[in-house]
Structure formats: C-alpha cells, structure tokens
CSV table of C-alpha atoms and ligand atoms in Angstrom, one decimal:
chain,number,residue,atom,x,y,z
A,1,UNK,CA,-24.1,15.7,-21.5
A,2,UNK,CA,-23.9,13.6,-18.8
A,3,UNK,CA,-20.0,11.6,-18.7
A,4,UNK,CA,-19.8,7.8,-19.5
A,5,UNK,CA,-16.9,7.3,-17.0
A,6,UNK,CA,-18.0,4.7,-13.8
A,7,UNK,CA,-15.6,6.2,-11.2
A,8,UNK,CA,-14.5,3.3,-8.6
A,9,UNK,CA,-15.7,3.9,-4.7
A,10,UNK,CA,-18.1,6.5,-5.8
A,11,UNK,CA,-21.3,7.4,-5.3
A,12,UNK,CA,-23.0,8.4,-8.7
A,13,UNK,CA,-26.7,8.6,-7.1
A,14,UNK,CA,-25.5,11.9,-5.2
A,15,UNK,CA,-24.2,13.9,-7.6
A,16,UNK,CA,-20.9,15.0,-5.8
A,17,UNK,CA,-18.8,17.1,-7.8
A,18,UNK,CA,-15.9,15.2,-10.1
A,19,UNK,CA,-13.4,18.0,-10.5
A,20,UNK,CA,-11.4,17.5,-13.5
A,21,UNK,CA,-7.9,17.9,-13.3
A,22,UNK,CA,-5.7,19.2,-15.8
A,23,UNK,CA,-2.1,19.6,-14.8
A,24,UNK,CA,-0.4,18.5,-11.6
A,25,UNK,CA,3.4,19.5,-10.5
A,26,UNK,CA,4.6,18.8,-7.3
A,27,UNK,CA,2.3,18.9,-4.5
A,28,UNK,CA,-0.1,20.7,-6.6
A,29,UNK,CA,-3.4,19.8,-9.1
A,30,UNK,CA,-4.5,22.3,-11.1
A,31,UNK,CA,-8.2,22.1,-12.5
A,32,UNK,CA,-9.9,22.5,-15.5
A,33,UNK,CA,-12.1,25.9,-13.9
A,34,UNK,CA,-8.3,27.3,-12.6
A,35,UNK,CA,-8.1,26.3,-9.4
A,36,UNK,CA,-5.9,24.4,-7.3
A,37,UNK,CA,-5.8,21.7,-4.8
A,38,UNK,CA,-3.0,20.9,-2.5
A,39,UNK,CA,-2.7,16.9,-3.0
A,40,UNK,CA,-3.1,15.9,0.3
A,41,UNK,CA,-3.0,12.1,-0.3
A,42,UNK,CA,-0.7,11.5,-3.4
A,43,UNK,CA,-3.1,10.5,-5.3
A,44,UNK,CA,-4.4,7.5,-3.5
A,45,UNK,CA,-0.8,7.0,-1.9
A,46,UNK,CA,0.9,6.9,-5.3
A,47,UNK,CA,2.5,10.2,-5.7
A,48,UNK,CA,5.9,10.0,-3.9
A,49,UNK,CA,8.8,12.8,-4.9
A,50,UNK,CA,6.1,15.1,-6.2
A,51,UNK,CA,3.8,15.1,-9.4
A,52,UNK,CA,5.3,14.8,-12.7
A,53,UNK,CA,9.0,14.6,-11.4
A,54,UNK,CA,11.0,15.6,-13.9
A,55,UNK,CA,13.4,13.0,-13.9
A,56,UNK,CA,10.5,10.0,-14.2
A,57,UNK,CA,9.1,11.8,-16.8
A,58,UNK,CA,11.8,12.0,-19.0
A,59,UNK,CA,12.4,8.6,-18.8
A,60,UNK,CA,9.3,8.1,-19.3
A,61,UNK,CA,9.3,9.8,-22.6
A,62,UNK,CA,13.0,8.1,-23.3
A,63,UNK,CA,11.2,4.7,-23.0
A,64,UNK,CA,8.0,5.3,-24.7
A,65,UNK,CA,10.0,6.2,-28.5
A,66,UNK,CA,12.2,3.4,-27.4
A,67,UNK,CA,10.9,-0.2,-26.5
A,68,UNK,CA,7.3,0.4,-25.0
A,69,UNK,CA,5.9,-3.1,-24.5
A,70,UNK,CA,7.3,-6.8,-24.6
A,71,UNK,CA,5.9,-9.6,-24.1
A,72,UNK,CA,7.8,-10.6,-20.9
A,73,UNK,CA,6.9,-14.6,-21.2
A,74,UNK,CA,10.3,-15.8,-21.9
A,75,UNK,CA,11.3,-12.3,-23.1
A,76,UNK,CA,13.6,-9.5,-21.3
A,77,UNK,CA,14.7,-5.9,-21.5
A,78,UNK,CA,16.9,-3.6,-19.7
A,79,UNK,CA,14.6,-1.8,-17.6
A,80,UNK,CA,12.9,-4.7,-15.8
A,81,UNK,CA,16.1,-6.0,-15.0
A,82,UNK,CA,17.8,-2.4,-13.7
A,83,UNK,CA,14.9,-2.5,-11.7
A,84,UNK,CA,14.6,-6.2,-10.7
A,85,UNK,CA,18.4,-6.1,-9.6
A,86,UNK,CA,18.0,-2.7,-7.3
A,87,UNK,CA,14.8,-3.9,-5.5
A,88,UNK,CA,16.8,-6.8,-4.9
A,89,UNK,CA,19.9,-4.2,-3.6
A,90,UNK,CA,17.5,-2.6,-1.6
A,91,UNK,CA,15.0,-5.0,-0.3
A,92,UNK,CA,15.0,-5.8,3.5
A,93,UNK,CA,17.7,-7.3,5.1
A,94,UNK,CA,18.7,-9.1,8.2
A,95,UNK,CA,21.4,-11.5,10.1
A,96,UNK,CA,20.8,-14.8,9.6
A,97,UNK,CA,17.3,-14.5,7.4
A,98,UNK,CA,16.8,-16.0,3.4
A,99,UNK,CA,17.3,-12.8,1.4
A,100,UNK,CA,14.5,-11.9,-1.0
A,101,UNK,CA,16.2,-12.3,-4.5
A,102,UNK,CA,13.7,-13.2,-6.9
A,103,UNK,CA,11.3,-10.3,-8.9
A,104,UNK,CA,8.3,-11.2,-10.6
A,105,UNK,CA,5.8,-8.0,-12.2
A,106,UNK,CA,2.5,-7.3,-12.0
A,107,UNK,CA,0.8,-3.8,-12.6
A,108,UNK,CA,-1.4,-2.8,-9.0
A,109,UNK,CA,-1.1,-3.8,-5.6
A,110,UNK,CA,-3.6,-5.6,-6.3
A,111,UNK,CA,-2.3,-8.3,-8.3
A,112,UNK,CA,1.2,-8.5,-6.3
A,113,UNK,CA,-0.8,-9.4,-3.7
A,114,UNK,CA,-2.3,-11.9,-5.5
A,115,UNK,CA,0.9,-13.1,-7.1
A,116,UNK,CA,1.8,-13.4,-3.2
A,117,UNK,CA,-0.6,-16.0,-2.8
A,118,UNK,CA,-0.1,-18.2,-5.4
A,119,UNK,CA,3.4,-18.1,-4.9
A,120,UNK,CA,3.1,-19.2,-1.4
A,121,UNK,CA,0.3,-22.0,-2.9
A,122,UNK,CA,2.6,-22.8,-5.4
A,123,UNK,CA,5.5,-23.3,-3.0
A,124,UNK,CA,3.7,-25.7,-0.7
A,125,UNK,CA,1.5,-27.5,-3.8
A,126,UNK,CA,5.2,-28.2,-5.5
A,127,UNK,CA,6.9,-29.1,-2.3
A,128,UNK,CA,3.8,-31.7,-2.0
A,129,UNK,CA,4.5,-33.2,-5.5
A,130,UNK,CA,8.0,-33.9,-4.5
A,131,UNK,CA,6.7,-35.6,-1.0
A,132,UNK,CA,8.6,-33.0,1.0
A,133,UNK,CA,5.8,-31.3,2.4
A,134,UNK,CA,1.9,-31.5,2.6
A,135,UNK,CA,0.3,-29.3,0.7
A,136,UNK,CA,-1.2,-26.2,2.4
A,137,UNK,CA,-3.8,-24.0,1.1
A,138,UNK,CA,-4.9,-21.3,4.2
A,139,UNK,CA,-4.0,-17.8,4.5
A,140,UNK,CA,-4.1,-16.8,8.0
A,141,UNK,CA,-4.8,-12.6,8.2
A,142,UNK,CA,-4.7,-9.5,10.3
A,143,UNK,CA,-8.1,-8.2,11.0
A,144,UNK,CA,-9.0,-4.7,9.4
A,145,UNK,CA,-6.6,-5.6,6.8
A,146,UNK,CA,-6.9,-4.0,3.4
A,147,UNK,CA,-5.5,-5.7,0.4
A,148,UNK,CA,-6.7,-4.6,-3.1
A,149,UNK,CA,-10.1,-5.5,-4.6
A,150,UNK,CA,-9.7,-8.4,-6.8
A,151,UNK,CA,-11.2,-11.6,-5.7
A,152,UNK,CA,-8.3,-13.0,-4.0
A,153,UNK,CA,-7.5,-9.1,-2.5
A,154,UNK,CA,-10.6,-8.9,-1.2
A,155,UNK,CA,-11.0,-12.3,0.5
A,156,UNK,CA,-7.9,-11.6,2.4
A,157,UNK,CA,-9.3,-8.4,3.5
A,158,UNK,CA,-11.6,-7.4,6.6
A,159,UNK,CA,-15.2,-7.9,5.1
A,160,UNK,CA,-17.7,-5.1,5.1
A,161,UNK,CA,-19.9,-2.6,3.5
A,162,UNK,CA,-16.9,-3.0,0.4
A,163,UNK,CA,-17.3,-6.3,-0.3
A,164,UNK,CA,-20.5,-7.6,0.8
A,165,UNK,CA,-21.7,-8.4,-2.5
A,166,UNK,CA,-19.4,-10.4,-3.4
A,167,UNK,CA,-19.3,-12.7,-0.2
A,168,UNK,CA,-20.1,-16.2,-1.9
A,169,UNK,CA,-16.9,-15.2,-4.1
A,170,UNK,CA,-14.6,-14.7,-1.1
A,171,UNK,CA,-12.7,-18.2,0.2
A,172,UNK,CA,-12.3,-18.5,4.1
A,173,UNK,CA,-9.1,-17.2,5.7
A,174,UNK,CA,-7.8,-17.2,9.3
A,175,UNK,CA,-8.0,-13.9,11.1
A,176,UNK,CA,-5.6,-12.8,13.5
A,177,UNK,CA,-7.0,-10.0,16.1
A,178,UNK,CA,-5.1,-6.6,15.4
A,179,UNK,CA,-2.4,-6.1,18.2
A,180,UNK,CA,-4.1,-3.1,19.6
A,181,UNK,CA,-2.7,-1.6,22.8
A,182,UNK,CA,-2.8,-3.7,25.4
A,183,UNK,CA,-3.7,-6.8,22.8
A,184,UNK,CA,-0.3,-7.4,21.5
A,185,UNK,CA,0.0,-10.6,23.3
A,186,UNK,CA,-3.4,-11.3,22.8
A,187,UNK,CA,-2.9,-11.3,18.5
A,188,UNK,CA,1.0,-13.4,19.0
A,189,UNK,CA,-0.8,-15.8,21.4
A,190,UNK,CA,-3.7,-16.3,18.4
A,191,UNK,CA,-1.3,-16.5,15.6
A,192,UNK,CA,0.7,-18.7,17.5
A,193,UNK,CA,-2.2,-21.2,18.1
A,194,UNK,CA,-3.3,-20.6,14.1
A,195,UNK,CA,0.1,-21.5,13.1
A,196,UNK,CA,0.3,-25.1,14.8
A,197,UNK,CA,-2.2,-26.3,12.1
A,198,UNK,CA,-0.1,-25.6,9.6
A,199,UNK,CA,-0.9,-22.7,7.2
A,200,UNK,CA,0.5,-22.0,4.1
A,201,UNK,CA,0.9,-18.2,5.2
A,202,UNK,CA,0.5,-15.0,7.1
A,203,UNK,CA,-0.2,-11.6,5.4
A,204,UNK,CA,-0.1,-8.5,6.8
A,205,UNK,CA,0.5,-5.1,6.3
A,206,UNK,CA,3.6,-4.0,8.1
A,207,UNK,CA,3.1,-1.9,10.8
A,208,UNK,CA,0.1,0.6,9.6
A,209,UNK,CA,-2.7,-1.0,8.3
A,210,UNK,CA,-3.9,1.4,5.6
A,211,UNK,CA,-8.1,1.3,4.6
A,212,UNK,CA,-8.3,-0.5,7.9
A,213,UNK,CA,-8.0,3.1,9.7
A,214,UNK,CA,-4.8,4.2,9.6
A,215,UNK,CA,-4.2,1.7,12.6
A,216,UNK,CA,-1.2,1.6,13.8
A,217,UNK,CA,1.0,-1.1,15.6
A,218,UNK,CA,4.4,-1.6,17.5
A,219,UNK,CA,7.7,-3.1,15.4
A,220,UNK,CA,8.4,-5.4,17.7
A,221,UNK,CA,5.3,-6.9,17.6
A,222,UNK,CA,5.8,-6.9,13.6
A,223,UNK,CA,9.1,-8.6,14.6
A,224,UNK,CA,7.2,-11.3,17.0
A,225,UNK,CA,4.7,-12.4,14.3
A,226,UNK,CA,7.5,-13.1,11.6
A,227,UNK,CA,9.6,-15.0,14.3
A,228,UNK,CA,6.8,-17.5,15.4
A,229,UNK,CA,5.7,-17.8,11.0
A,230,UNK,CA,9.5,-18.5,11.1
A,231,UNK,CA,9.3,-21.3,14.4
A,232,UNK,CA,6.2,-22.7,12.2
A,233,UNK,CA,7.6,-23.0,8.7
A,234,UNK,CA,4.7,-20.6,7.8
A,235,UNK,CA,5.6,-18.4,4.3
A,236,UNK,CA,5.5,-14.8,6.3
A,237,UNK,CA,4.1,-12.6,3.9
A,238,UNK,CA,4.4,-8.6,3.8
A,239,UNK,CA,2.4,-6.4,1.9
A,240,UNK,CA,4.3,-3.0,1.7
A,241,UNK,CA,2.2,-1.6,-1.0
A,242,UNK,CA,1.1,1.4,1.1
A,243,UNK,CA,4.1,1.4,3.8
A,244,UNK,CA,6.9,0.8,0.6
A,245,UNK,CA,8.8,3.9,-0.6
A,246,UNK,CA,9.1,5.6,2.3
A,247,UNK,CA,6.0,6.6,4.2
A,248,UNK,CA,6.8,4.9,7.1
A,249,UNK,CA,10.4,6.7,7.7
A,250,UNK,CA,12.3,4.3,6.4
A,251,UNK,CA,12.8,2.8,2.8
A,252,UNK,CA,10.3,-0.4,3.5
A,253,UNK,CA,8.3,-0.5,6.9
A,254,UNK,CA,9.8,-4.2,7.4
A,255,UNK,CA,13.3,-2.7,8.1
A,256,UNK,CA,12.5,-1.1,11.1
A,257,UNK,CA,11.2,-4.4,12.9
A,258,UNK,CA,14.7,-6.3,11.1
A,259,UNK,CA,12.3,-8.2,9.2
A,260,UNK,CA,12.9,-10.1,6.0
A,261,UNK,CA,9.6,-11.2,4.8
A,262,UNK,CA,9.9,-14.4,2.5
A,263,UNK,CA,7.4,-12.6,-0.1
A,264,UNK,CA,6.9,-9.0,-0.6
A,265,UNK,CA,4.7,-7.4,-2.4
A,266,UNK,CA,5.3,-3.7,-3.4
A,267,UNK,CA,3.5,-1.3,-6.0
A,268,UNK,CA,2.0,2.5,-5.6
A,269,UNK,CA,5.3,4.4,-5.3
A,270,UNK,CA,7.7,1.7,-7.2
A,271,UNK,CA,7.5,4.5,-10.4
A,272,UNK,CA,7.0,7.3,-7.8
A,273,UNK,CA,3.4,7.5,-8.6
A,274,UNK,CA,3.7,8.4,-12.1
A,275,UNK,CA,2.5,5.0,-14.2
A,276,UNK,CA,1.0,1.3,-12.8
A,277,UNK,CA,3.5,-1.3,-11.9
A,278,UNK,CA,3.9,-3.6,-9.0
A,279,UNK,CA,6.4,-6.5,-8.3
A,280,UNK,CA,6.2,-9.2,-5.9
A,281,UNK,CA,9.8,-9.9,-4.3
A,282,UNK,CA,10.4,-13.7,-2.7
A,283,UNK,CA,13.2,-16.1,-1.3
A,284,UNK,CA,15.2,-18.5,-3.3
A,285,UNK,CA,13.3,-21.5,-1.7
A,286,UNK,CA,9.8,-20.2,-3.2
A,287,UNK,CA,11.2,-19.6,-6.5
A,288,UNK,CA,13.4,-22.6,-6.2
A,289,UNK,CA,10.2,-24.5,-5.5
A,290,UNK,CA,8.7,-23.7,-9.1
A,291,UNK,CA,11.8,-24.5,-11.0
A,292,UNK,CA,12.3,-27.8,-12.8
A,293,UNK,CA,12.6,-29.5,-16.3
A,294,UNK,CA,8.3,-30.4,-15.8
A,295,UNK,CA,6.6,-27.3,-17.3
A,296,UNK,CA,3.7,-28.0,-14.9
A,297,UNK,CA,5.5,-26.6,-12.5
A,298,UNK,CA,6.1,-23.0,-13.9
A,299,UNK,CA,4.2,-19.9,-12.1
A,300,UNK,CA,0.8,-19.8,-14.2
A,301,UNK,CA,0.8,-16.0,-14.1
A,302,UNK,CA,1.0,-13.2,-16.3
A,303,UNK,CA,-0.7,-10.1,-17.9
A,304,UNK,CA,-0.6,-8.5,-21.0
A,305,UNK,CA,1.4,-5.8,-19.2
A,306,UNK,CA,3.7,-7.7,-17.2
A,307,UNK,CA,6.8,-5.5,-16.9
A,308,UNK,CA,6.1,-2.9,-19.5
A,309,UNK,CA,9.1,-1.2,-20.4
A,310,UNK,CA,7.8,2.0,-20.0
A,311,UNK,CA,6.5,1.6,-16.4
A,312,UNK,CA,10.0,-0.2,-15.9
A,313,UNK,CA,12.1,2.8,-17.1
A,314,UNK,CA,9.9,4.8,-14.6
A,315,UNK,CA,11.2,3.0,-11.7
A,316,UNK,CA,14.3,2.9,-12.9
A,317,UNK,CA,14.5,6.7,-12.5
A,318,UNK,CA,12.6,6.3,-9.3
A,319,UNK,CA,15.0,3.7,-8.0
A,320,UNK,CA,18.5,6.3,-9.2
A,321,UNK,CA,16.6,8.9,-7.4
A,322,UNK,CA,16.5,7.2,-3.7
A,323,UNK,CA,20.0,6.2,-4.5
A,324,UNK,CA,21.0,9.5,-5.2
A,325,UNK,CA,19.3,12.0,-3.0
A,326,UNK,CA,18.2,12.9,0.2
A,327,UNK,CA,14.7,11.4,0.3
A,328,UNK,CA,15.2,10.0,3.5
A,329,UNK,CA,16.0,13.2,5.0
A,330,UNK,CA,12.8,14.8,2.8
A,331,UNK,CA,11.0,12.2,4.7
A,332,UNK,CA,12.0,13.2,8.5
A,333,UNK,CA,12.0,16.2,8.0
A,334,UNK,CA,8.2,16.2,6.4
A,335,UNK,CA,7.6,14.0,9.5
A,336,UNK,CA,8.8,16.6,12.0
A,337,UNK,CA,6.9,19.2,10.2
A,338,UNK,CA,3.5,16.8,10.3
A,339,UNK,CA,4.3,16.1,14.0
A,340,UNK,CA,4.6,19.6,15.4
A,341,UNK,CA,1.8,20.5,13.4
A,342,UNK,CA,-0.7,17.9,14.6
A,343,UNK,CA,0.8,18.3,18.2
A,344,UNK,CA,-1.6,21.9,18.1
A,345,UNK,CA,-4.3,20.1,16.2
A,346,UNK,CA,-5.1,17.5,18.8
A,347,UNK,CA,-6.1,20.2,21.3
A,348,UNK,CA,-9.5,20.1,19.5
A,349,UNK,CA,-11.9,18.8,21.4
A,350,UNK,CA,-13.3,17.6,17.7
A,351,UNK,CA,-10.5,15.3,17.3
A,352,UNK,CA,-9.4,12.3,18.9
A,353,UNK,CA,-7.0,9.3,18.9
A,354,UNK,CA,-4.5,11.2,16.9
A,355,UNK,CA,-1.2,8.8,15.5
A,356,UNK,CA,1.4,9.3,13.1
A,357,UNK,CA,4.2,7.1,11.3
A,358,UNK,CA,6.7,8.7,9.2
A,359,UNK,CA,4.4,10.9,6.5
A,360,UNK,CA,1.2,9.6,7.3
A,361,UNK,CA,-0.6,10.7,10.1
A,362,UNK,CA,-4.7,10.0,11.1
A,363,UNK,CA,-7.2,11.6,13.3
A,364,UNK,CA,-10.7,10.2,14.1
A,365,UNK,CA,-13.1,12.9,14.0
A,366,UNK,CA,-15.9,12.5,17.4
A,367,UNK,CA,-18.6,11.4,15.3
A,368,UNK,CA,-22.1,9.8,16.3
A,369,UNK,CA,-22.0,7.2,13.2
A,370,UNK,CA,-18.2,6.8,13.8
A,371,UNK,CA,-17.1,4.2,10.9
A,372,UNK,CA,-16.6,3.7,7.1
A,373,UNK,CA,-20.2,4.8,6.0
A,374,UNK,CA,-20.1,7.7,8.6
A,375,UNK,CA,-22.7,10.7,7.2
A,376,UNK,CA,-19.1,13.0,8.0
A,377,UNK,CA,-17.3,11.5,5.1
A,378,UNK,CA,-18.8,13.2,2.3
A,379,UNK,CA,-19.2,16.4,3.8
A,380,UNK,CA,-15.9,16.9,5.0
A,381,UNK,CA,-14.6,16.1,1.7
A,382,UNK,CA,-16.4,18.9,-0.1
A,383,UNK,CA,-15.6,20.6,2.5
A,384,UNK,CA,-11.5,20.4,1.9
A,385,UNK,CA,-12.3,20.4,-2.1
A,386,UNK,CA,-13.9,23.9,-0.8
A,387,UNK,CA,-10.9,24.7,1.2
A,388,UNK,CA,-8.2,24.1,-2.0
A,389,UNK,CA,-7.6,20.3,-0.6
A,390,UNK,CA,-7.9,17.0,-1.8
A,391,UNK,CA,-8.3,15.0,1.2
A,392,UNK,CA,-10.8,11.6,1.6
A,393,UNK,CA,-11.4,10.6,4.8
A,394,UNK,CA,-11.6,7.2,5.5
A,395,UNK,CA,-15.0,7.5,7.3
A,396,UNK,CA,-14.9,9.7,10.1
A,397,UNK,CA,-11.1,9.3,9.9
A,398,UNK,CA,-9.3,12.0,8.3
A,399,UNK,CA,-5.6,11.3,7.2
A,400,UNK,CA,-3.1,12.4,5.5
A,401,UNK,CA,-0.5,11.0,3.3
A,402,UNK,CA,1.3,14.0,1.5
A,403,UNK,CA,3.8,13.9,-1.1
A,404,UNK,CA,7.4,14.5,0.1
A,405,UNK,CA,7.8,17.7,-1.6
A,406,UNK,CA,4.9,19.0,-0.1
A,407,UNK,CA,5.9,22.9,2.0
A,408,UNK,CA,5.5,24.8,5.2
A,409,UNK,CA,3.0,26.7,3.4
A,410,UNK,CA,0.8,24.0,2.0
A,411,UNK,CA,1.2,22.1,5.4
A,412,UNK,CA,0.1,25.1,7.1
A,413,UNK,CA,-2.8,25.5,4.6
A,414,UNK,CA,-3.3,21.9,5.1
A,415,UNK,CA,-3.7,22.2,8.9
A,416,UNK,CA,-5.5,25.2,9.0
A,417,UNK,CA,-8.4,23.7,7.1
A,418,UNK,CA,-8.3,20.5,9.8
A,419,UNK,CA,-8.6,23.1,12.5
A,420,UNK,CA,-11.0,25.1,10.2
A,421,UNK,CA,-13.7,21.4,9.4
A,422,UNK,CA,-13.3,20.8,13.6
A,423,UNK,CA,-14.6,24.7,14.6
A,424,UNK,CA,-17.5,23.5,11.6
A,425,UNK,CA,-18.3,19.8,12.4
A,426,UNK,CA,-17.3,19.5,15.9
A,427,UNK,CA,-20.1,21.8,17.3
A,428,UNK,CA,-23.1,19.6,15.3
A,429,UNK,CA,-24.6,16.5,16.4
B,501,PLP,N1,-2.4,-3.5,-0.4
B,501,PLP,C1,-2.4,-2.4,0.4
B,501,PLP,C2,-1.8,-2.4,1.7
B,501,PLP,C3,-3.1,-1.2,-0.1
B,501,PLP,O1,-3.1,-0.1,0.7
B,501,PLP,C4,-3.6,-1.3,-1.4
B,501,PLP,C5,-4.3,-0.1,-1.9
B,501,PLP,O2,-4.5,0.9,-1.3
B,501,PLP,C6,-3.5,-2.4,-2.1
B,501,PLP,C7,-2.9,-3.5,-1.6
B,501,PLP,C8,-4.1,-2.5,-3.5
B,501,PLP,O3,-3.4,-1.7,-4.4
B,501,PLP,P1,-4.0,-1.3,-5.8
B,501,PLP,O4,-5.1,-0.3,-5.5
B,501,PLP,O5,-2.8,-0.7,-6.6
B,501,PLP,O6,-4.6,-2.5,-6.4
C-alpha cells in the first residue's frame, strides 16, 4: 500500500526512496531494514549534543507526566520562565547597546521570524499612535536569504523555484546585495542608501546565510550593517535560527561581530533538536512599545502551542547543559577536525569554493546546471544514503552540518564518501 504521508521539499513523481527510521542515538539513525546512517545534517540543523541526549529526554519524560500543555495567554509555568530568564543570561551582549530582555514563544523558525516582524510593525505602528514616530511598514533584506516558509518567511526570502507559486501572496521588501568578496562596501553603501527612507527593519542571517548556499560573510561587515540600522533608527533584526546554539563557534553568531540585535529570533537547537520550539528575543523599547492600559495595543499573536511545557523543560535541560559542559570546546574541536579534513578534500579537482564556519562547512560541486534544481542533487543523495550518509545537498552544494558528538571515525566515513561522490561525479559531464 502506497503511504498517505505528503513529505515537505520532496518529490513524490520520482519515486526516491523514503527510508524509515526507527531509532536514532547520537550521531547515528538506525532504519527500519537494519541499517545505519551517519546524520550528517542533524536533522535539518536541529540535532545539536547528539540524538536522544539523555539528559533532554528525561526531562522530557519528567515534563510530559507533569504539566504538558498551558495555555500561555495570561498563564505561566516554570519551564518557560527557567528558560525565558537563561536566554535572556545568555543572549548577546555588548558596551553600550539595549540588552535583549524580553522572551516571547513560538514553535519553528518559522514563526519567530514572523513574530520578528510584527514585533518590529508593532513597535513603529504603536509609536505612531502615540505621535512619536511615523509609522513604518518595510523590511529591507539580504539577498539569498532564507527564512522559513510561511507567508511572511517566504516574502522575506530570495524568490525562486521554492516559492514561485505563491508570488501574488508575497509583499515587496528591500533587498540588500550579499557582501560577497570584494562587495562588502558595495552591500553597506546599498543599505546605507535603503535606510535613509526610513524602514521599519533589517533582517538577516548572521554571518552564514543557510538555504541561500552556505554563503558566507565577514563579522565586521555583520558589525557595519547593525551600526548604520543603529545611525538610522532602523529595528536591526537577526535571525540565528540556523547560526544559534553553536554552529558558528560561538554560542550565537551575533557575538562574534559584538552585535546586540534589537530582535532575535532563535529556534532548531533551543531543545537541542529533540521537540519544536522557537522564541523571539527583543529590547525593552519594543516590548515597552506594546505595553499600556489600551488592550489594542497588546501583541495579537499566539498558538495553541505557545510555550508548551514539555518543549520548555527540553530546553531547560538544553540550556543546564551549555552551562555545564564543554560544548564550546566540543565545538572547536569538531571544527578542527572538519577543517583538516576538508583541507585534503579540496584538492579534488571536482570540488570548488570550499568555506567553513565553526561546524558547518560547504563545497560546490563543478556542475554544468550549477544551482538549486541542479540534476546532481538527487543523485548524490542516493548516492550518500548508499554510502551509510544522510547528507542533502543544497543543489550542487554539498554541506555539512554534523551534530557535535559526531567521531573521528564517522568524520572519516563522512569524508571518504565526499572524496568517494567526486572520483564518481566529477569525471561525467
Ligand atoms: N531561518 C533560518 C535562517 C533557517 O535556516 C530556517 C530553516 O532552515 C528558518 C528560519 C525556518 O525554520 P523552521 O524550518 O523551523 O520553520
């Protein structure tokens, strides 16, 4: 019997294999037929510490026979605000910039991205009421920028192949050029000019954009961009939903440019990967901005989910686990380990343009059809599925984006299959 289950960014008309997986630990999936894949993404960037962590998943089954879901409108519980409080301890922080003190849940990057938003509308639309600003309403973004695939995600994102249908849904944003090398000016000089007719806001994905390409850009240009939003009064958003919890090196990518965004969105690895929840962080102006004794001006969003004490407990344990171990020293050395190993890997004449930051490193494969829809794609992926792997390029730009746990071994295994798809692919038209 054919399965009911509509899988999201896949194919169905070409039959691909859907392995079913049926125990993960670690770095490890196991399948239903009894084999095993190294996780060579974390599960769509999710999976920090390792699968199934033991200490997330026992509070995860503390919470569940416990308090497992509260309506969070005018209600609270412990978890949410054990976690609320440490996201505020560790957040970003800099000389001399607003610090991010506010917490408001959501459940997927996603939708703190789209909290983002109408907090920064919400901000400027109250400030207008009150005659103290004018209202603003456009979102000025990095091109190549991925976001999340709700309607709001999506029209902050680069368009494309991904989107296309849903083009007359999309509203019109302001894009920034991506500060490529050599551009850097060329993008501060643009965002400059964007800024002086007053935007409410500037997204962007600190320092790596993710689905864009694993693209890569310098800190002090992230620094530049959040000084002139600053010079402009322009809400300076960052999105660290892929770069938060580690990947880049450090504990948000932010902190490496001394950047304090005014909103910040984070999600993926907020429970270590184990169960959906998000949060959207933001400065005591913004939040100030939607307090008053006029219930029109609360912040008109929620979901039935909002801060579900389950997903909350898990990030408690995620939270107590970054303040009491090593995973910063997990993460360099994981890095050092990547580095060394890609250093032999971009001999290859298959390979090119190879970049790494922290955990995640990219290489574009030399490809006629270079680009998302590249015909590559979907045979390099069975062919790592073959090879004990679950890796998805991004087109013909393979990554990878372990979990921290991940070993020599499996890096070696890893690596030799990378080295084993260029000897294969390389050689064909
Ligand atoms: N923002 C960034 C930078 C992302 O990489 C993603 C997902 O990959 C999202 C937002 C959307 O997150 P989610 O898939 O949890 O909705």
């Amino acid at each position: 019997m054919t399965s009911p289950v509509w899988h999201p960014f896949t194919q169905h008309g070409l039959n691909e294999p859907i392995p079913e997986v049926v125990r993960a630990q670690g770095a490890l999936l196991h399948l239903a037929d009894g084999g095993t894949l190294i996780d060579g993404i974390a599960s769509w960037w999710v999976t920090t510490h390792g699968h199934c962590e033991p200490r997330i998943a026992a509070a995860i089954a503390r919470q569940a026979s416990q308090l497992d879901q509260l309506i969070f409108a005018a209600y609270t519980h412990a978890p949410a605000e054990e976690v609320a409080s440490g996201l505020i301890d560790m957040a970003p922080r800099a000389e001399g910039q607003p610090e991010l003190a506010h917490v408001f849940y959501s459940d997927s990057g996603s939708t703190a991205v789209e909290v983002a938003l109408k907090m920064a509308l919400g901000y400027w639309h109250n400030l207008a009421l009150d005659g103290l600003a004018d209202a603003r309403s456009r979102i000025l973004v990095l091109e190549h920028s991925y976001h999340g695939d709700t309607i709001g995600a999506m029209s902050i994102g680069e368009r494309g192949v991904y989107n296309a249908a849903w083009t007359p849904l999309l509203f019109d944003v302001g894009t920034i050029p991506f500060p490529a090398t050599g551009q850097e000016q060329a993008c501060l000089d643009a965002l400059e000019a964007a800024c002086a007719d007053k935007p409410a806001a500037f997204i962007v994905e600190p320092l790596i954009l993710g689905a864009g390409g694993m693209l890569i850009y310098p800190a002090p240009v992230l620094r530049e961009m959040a000084a002139i939003c600053r010079r402009h009064g322009v809400l300076f958003i960052a999105d660290e939903v892929m770069t938060g919890w580690g990947r880049t090196g450090t504990l948000f990518a932010c902190e490496q440019a001394g950047v304090v965004p005014d909103i910040m969105a984070v999600a993926k690895g907020i429970t270590g990967g184990a169960i959906p929840l998000a949060a959207t962080l933001a400065t005591a102006p913004i939040f100030d901005a939607h307090v008053s004794t006029d219930r029109a001006r609360l912040f008109y969003h929620s979901s039935s989910y909002t801060a579900n004490a389950i997903a909350c407990a898990a990030a408690a344990a995620n939270l107590a686990i970054w303040r009491e171990e090593d995973v910063l020293v997990r993460i360099a050395t994981l890095a050092d380990g990547i580095a060394m190993r890609l250093a032999r890997l971009t001999t290859h004449p298959a390979f090119a343009n190879p970049r790494q930051l922290g955990t995640i490193m990219a290489i574009d494969f030399v490809a006629p059809d270079a680009g998302y829809l590249s015909d590559l794609a979907p045979r390099l992926r069975s062919f790592f599925l073959e090879h004990g792997l679950l890796l998805r390029p991004l087109g013909n730009t393979i990554y990878l984006m372990p979990p921290y746990c991940v070993d020599a071994d499996q890096l070696d295994t890893i690596f030799a299959a990378l080295h084993a798809a260029g000897e294969k692919f390389g050689a064909q038209p």
